[in-house]
Amino acid sequence: MTQDERNAKIEQLRQDHRKALATPLMSEGSISPYQVGCMSKRQKEHWQKMVNERFDVEHEIRLLSRTDAQIEQDEREVQERKNKSRLTQIDSMIQLLSGFKGKNGKTLPKYAREIERLTVERATITA
């Protein structure tokens, strides 16, 4: 998506959800808890529905307003976190499996094969 397409989509969202975006929020100080407490059950449900819609639309607008560089950076950071998490899992599993020794003091063959597979996976991730 180009920046112009994203801007057009943002404008379309703002037009389509104008009423929801105008909903007062307690976090902004636009409406007090007392005012919400005085609402009827139906009014409160409607207000909550509009607040949820507003949060969804604002989230979508924030996502669309990011530049291509920010999107790529975010994707890289997510991938780095996944890799780091997987490396930690692999290291823990290798450490656990290395503790399973046979009577001769060597790692059992089925665990040695799994350790080798995990070591190869670890090398692939770090490469």
Coordinates of N, CA and C in Angstrom, one line a residue:
M1 N 0.8 -1.2 0.0 CA 0.0 0.0 0.0 C 0.9 1.2 0.0
T2 N 0.6 2.2 -0.9 CA 1.3 3.4 -0.9 C 0.8 4.3 0.2
Q3 N 1.6 5.4 0.4 CA 1.2 6.3 1.5 C -0.1 7.1 1.1
D4 N -0.2 7.4 -0.2 CA -1.5 8.0 -0.6 C -2.7 7.1 -0.4
E5 N -2.5 5.8 -0.6 CA -3.6 4.9 -0.4 C -4.0 4.8 1.1
R6 N -2.9 4.8 1.9 CA -3.1 4.7 3.3 C -3.8 6.0 3.8
N7 N -3.4 7.1 3.3 CA -4.1 8.4 3.7 C -5.5 8.4 3.3
A8 N -5.8 7.9 2.1 CA -7.2 7.8 1.7 C -8.0 6.9 2.6
K9 N -7.4 5.8 2.9 CA -8.1 4.8 3.8 C -8.4 5.4 5.2
I10 N -7.4 6.2 5.7 CA -7.6 6.9 7.0 C -8.7 7.8 6.9
E11 N -8.8 8.6 5.8 CA -9.9 9.6 5.7 C -11.2 8.9 5.6
Q12 N -11.2 7.8 4.9 CA -12.5 7.0 4.7 C -12.9 6.5 6.1
L13 N -12.0 6.0 6.9 CA -12.3 5.5 8.2 C -12.9 6.7 9.1
R14 N -12.3 7.8 9.0 CA -12.7 9.0 9.8 C -14.1 9.4 9.4
Q15 N -14.4 9.3 8.1 CA -15.8 9.7 7.6 C -16.8 8.6 8.0
D16 N -16.4 7.4 7.9 CA -17.4 6.3 8.2 C -17.7 6.1 9.7
H17 N -16.7 6.5 10.5 CA -16.9 6.3 11.9 C -16.8 7.6 12.7
R18 N -17.4 8.7 12.1 CA -17.3 10.0 12.7 C -18.0 10.0 14.0
K19 N -19.2 9.3 14.1 CA -19.9 9.3 15.4 C -19.1 8.6 16.5
A20 N -18.5 7.5 16.2 CA -17.7 6.7 17.2 C -16.5 7.5 17.6
L21 N -15.9 8.2 16.7 CA -14.7 9.0 17.0 C -15.0 10.2 17.9
A22 N -16.3 10.6 17.9 CA -16.7 11.7 18.7 C -17.2 11.3 20.1
T23 N -17.2 10.0 20.4 CA -17.7 9.5 21.7 C -16.7 9.9 22.8
P24 N -17.3 10.5 23.9 CA -16.4 11.0 24.9 C -15.8 9.8 25.7
L25 N -14.6 10.0 26.2 CA -13.9 9.0 26.9 C -13.5 9.5 28.3
M26 N -13.6 8.6 29.3 CA -13.2 8.9 30.7 C -11.7 9.3 30.7
S27 N -10.9 8.5 30.0 CA -9.5 8.7 30.0 C -9.1 10.1 29.5
E28 N -9.9 10.7 28.7 CA -9.6 12.1 28.2 C -10.2 13.1 29.1
G29 N -11.1 12.7 30.0 CA -11.8 13.6 30.9 C -13.0 14.2 30.3
S30 N -13.4 13.7 29.1 CA -14.6 14.2 28.4 C -15.9 13.8 29.1
I31 N -15.8 12.7 29.9 CA -17.0 12.3 30.6 C -16.6 11.7 31.9
S32 N -17.3 11.9 32.9 CA -16.9 11.5 34.3 C -17.5 10.1 34.6
P33 N -17.0 9.4 35.5 CA -17.6 8.1 35.9 C -19.0 8.3 36.5
Y34 N -19.2 9.5 37.1 CA -20.5 9.8 37.6 C -21.5 9.9 36.5
Q35 N -21.1 10.5 35.4 CA -22.1 10.7 34.3 C -22.4 9.3 33.7
V36 N -21.4 8.4 33.6 CA -21.6 7.1 33.1 C -22.5 6.3 34.0
G37 N -22.3 6.5 35.3 CA -23.1 5.8 36.3 C -24.6 6.3 36.3
C38 N -24.8 7.5 35.9 CA -26.2 8.0 35.8 C -26.9 7.5 34.5
M39 N -26.2 6.9 33.6 CA -26.8 6.5 32.4 C -27.7 5.2 32.6
S40 N -28.7 5.1 31.8 CA -29.5 3.9 31.9 C -28.7 2.7 31.4
K41 N -29.2 1.5 31.6 CA -28.5 0.3 31.2 C -28.3 0.4 29.6
R42 N -29.4 0.7 28.9 CA -29.3 0.8 27.5 C -28.3 1.8 27.0
Q43 N -28.4 3.0 27.6 CA -27.4 4.1 27.2 C -26.0 3.7 27.5
K44 N -25.8 3.0 28.6 CA -24.4 2.6 29.0 C -23.9 1.6 28.0
E45 N -24.7 0.6 27.6 CA -24.3 -0.4 26.7 C -24.0 0.3 25.3
H46 N -24.8 1.2 24.9 CA -24.5 1.9 23.6 C -23.2 2.7 23.7
W47 N -23.0 3.4 24.8 CA -21.8 4.2 25.0 C -20.6 3.3 25.0
Q48 N -20.7 2.1 25.7 CA -19.6 1.2 25.7 C -19.3 0.6 24.3
K49 N -20.3 0.3 23.5 CA -20.2 -0.2 22.2 C -19.5 0.9 21.3
M50 N -19.8 2.2 21.5 CA -19.2 3.2 20.7 C -17.8 3.4 21.1
V51 N -17.5 3.3 22.4 CA -16.1 3.4 22.9 C -15.2 2.3 22.3
N52 N -15.7 1.1 22.3 CA -15.0 0.0 21.7 C -14.7 0.2 20.2
E53 N -15.8 0.7 19.5 CA -15.6 1.0 18.1 C -14.6 2.1 17.9
R54 N -14.6 3.1 18.8 CA -13.6 4.2 18.7 C -12.2 3.7 18.8
F55 N -12.0 2.8 19.9 CA -10.7 2.2 20.1 C -10.2 1.4 18.9
D56 N -11.1 0.6 18.3 CA -10.8 -0.2 17.1 C -10.4 0.7 15.9
V57 N -11.2 1.7 15.7 CA -10.9 2.6 14.6 C -9.6 3.4 14.8
E58 N -9.4 3.9 16.0 CA -8.1 4.6 16.3 C -6.9 3.7 16.1
H59 N -7.0 2.5 16.5 CA -5.9 1.5 16.4 C -5.7 1.3 14.9
E60 N -6.7 1.1 14.1 CA -6.5 0.9 12.7 C -5.9 2.2 12.0
I61 N -6.3 3.4 12.5 CA -5.7 4.6 11.9 C -4.2 4.7 12.3
R62 N -3.9 4.3 13.5 CA -2.5 4.3 13.9 C -1.6 3.3 13.1
L63 N -2.2 2.2 12.8 CA -1.5 1.2 12.0 C -1.3 1.7 10.6
L64 N -2.3 2.4 10.0 CA -2.2 2.9 8.6 C -1.3 4.1 8.5
S65 N -1.2 4.8 9.6 CA -0.4 6.1 9.6 C 1.1 5.8 9.7
R66 N 1.5 4.6 9.9 CA 3.0 4.3 10.0 C 3.6 4.3 8.6
T67 N 4.8 4.7 8.5 CA 5.5 4.7 7.2 C 6.0 3.3 6.9
D68 N 6.5 3.1 5.6 CA 7.0 1.8 5.2 C 8.2 1.4 6.1
A69 N 9.0 2.4 6.4 CA 10.2 2.1 7.1 C 9.8 1.6 8.6
Q70 N 8.8 2.2 9.2 CA 8.4 1.8 10.5 C 7.8 0.4 10.5
I71 N 7.0 0.1 9.4 CA 6.4 -1.2 9.3 C 7.5 -2.3 9.2
E72 N 8.5 -2.0 8.3 CA 9.6 -2.9 8.2 C 10.4 -3.1 9.5
Q73 N 10.6 -2.0 10.2 CA 11.3 -2.1 11.5 C 10.6 -2.9 12.5
D74 N 9.2 -2.7 12.5 CA 8.4 -3.4 13.5 C 8.4 -4.9 13.1
E75 N 8.4 -5.3 11.9 CA 8.4 -6.7 11.4 C 9.8 -7.3 11.8
R76 N 10.9 -6.5 11.6 CA 12.2 -7.0 12.0 C 12.3 -7.3 13.5
E77 N 11.7 -6.3 14.3 CA 11.8 -6.5 15.8 C 10.9 -7.7 16.2
V78 N 9.8 -7.9 15.6 CA 9.0 -9.1 15.9 C 9.7 -10.4 15.6
Q79 N 10.4 -10.4 14.5 CA 11.1 -11.6 14.1 C 12.3 -11.8 15.0
E80 N 13.0 -10.8 15.4 CA 14.1 -10.9 16.3 C 13.6 -11.4 17.7
R81 N 12.5 -10.9 18.2 CA 11.9 -11.5 19.4 C 11.6 -12.9 19.3
K82 N 11.0 -13.3 18.2 CA 10.6 -14.7 18.0 C 11.9 -15.6 18.0
N83 N 12.9 -15.1 17.3 CA 14.2 -15.9 17.2 C 14.8 -16.0 18.6
K84 N 14.8 -14.9 19.3 CA 15.4 -14.9 20.6 C 14.7 -15.9 21.5
S85 N 13.4 -15.9 21.5 CA 12.5 -16.8 22.3 C 12.8 -18.2 21.9
R86 N 12.9 -18.5 20.6 CA 13.1 -19.9 20.1 C 14.5 -20.3 20.5
L87 N 15.5 -19.5 20.5 CA 16.9 -19.8 20.9 C 16.9 -20.2 22.4
T88 N 16.2 -19.4 23.2 CA 16.1 -19.8 24.6 C 15.4 -21.1 24.8
Q89 N 14.4 -21.4 24.1 CA 13.7 -22.7 24.2 C 14.7 -23.8 23.8
I90 N 15.4 -23.6 22.7 CA 16.4 -24.6 22.2 C 17.5 -24.9 23.3
D91 N 18.0 -23.8 23.8 CA 19.1 -23.9 24.8 C 18.6 -24.7 26.0
S92 N 17.4 -24.4 26.5 CA 16.8 -25.1 27.6 C 16.6 -26.6 27.3
M93 N 16.1 -26.9 26.1 CA 15.8 -28.3 25.8 C 17.2 -29.0 25.6
I94 N 18.2 -28.4 25.0 CA 19.5 -29.1 25.0 C 20.0 -29.4 26.3
Q95 N 19.9 -28.4 27.2 CA 20.4 -28.6 28.6 C 19.7 -29.7 29.3
L96 N 18.4 -29.7 29.1 CA 17.5 -30.8 29.7 C 17.9 -32.2 29.2
L97 N 18.0 -32.3 27.8 CA 18.3 -33.6 27.2 C 19.7 -34.0 27.5
S98 N 20.6 -33.1 27.7 CA 22.0 -33.5 28.0 C 22.1 -34.2 29.4
G99 N 21.1 -33.9 30.2 CA 21.1 -34.5 31.6 C 20.7 -36.0 31.6
F100 N 20.1 -36.5 30.5 CA 19.6 -37.9 30.5 C 20.8 -38.7 30.0
K101 N 21.4 -39.4 30.9 CA 22.6 -40.2 30.6 C 22.2 -41.7 30.8
G102 N 22.9 -42.6 30.1 CA 22.7 -44.0 30.2 C 23.6 -44.5 31.3
K103 N 23.7 -45.8 31.5 CA 24.5 -46.4 32.5 C 26.0 -46.2 32.3
N104 N 26.4 -46.0 31.0 CA 27.8 -45.8 30.7 C 28.2 -44.3 30.9
G105 N 27.3 -43.4 31.2 CA 27.5 -42.0 31.4 C 27.4 -41.2 30.2
K106 N 27.1 -41.8 29.1 CA 26.9 -41.0 27.8 C 25.4 -40.7 27.6
T107 N 25.2 -39.7 26.8 CA 23.8 -39.3 26.5 C 23.2 -40.4 25.7
L108 N 22.0 -40.7 26.0 CA 21.3 -41.8 25.2 C 21.1 -41.4 23.8
P109 N 21.2 -42.4 22.9 CA 21.2 -42.1 21.4 C 20.0 -41.3 20.9
K110 N 18.8 -41.7 21.5 CA 17.6 -40.9 21.0 C 17.7 -39.5 21.4
Y111 N 18.3 -39.2 22.6 CA 18.4 -37.8 23.0 C 19.5 -37.1 22.3
A112 N 20.6 -37.9 22.0 CA 21.7 -37.3 21.2 C 21.2 -36.8 19.8
R113 N 20.4 -37.6 19.2 CA 19.8 -37.2 17.9 C 19.0 -36.0 18.0
E114 N 18.2 -35.9 19.0 CA 17.4 -34.7 19.2 C 18.3 -33.5 19.5
I115 N 19.3 -33.7 20.3 CA 20.3 -32.6 20.6 C 20.9 -32.1 19.3
E116 N 21.3 -33.0 18.5 CA 21.9 -32.7 17.2 C 20.9 -31.9 16.3
R117 N 19.7 -32.3 16.3 CA 18.7 -31.6 15.5 C 18.5 -30.2 16.0
L118 N 18.4 -30.1 17.3 CA 18.3 -28.7 17.9 C 19.5 -27.9 17.7
T119 N 20.6 -28.5 17.7 CA 21.9 -27.7 17.4 C 21.9 -27.2 16.0
V120 N 21.4 -28.0 15.1 CA 21.3 -27.6 13.6 C 20.3 -26.4 13.5
E121 N 19.2 -26.6 14.2 CA 18.1 -25.5 14.1 C 18.7 -24.2 14.7
R122 N 19.4 -24.4 15.8 CA 20.0 -23.2 16.5 C 21.0 -22.5 15.5
A123 N 21.8 -23.3 14.8 CA 22.8 -22.7 13.9 C 22.0 -22.0 12.7
T124 N 20.9 -22.6 12.3 CA 20.1 -22.0 11.2 C 19.6 -20.6 11.6
I125 N 19.1 -20.6 12.9 CA 18.5 -19.3 13.4 C 19.6 -18.2 13.5
T126 N 20.7 -18.6 14.1 CA 21.8 -17.6 14.3 C 22.5 -17.2 13.0
A127 N 22.3 -18.0 12.0 CA 23.0 -17.6 10.7 C 22.4 -16.5 10.0

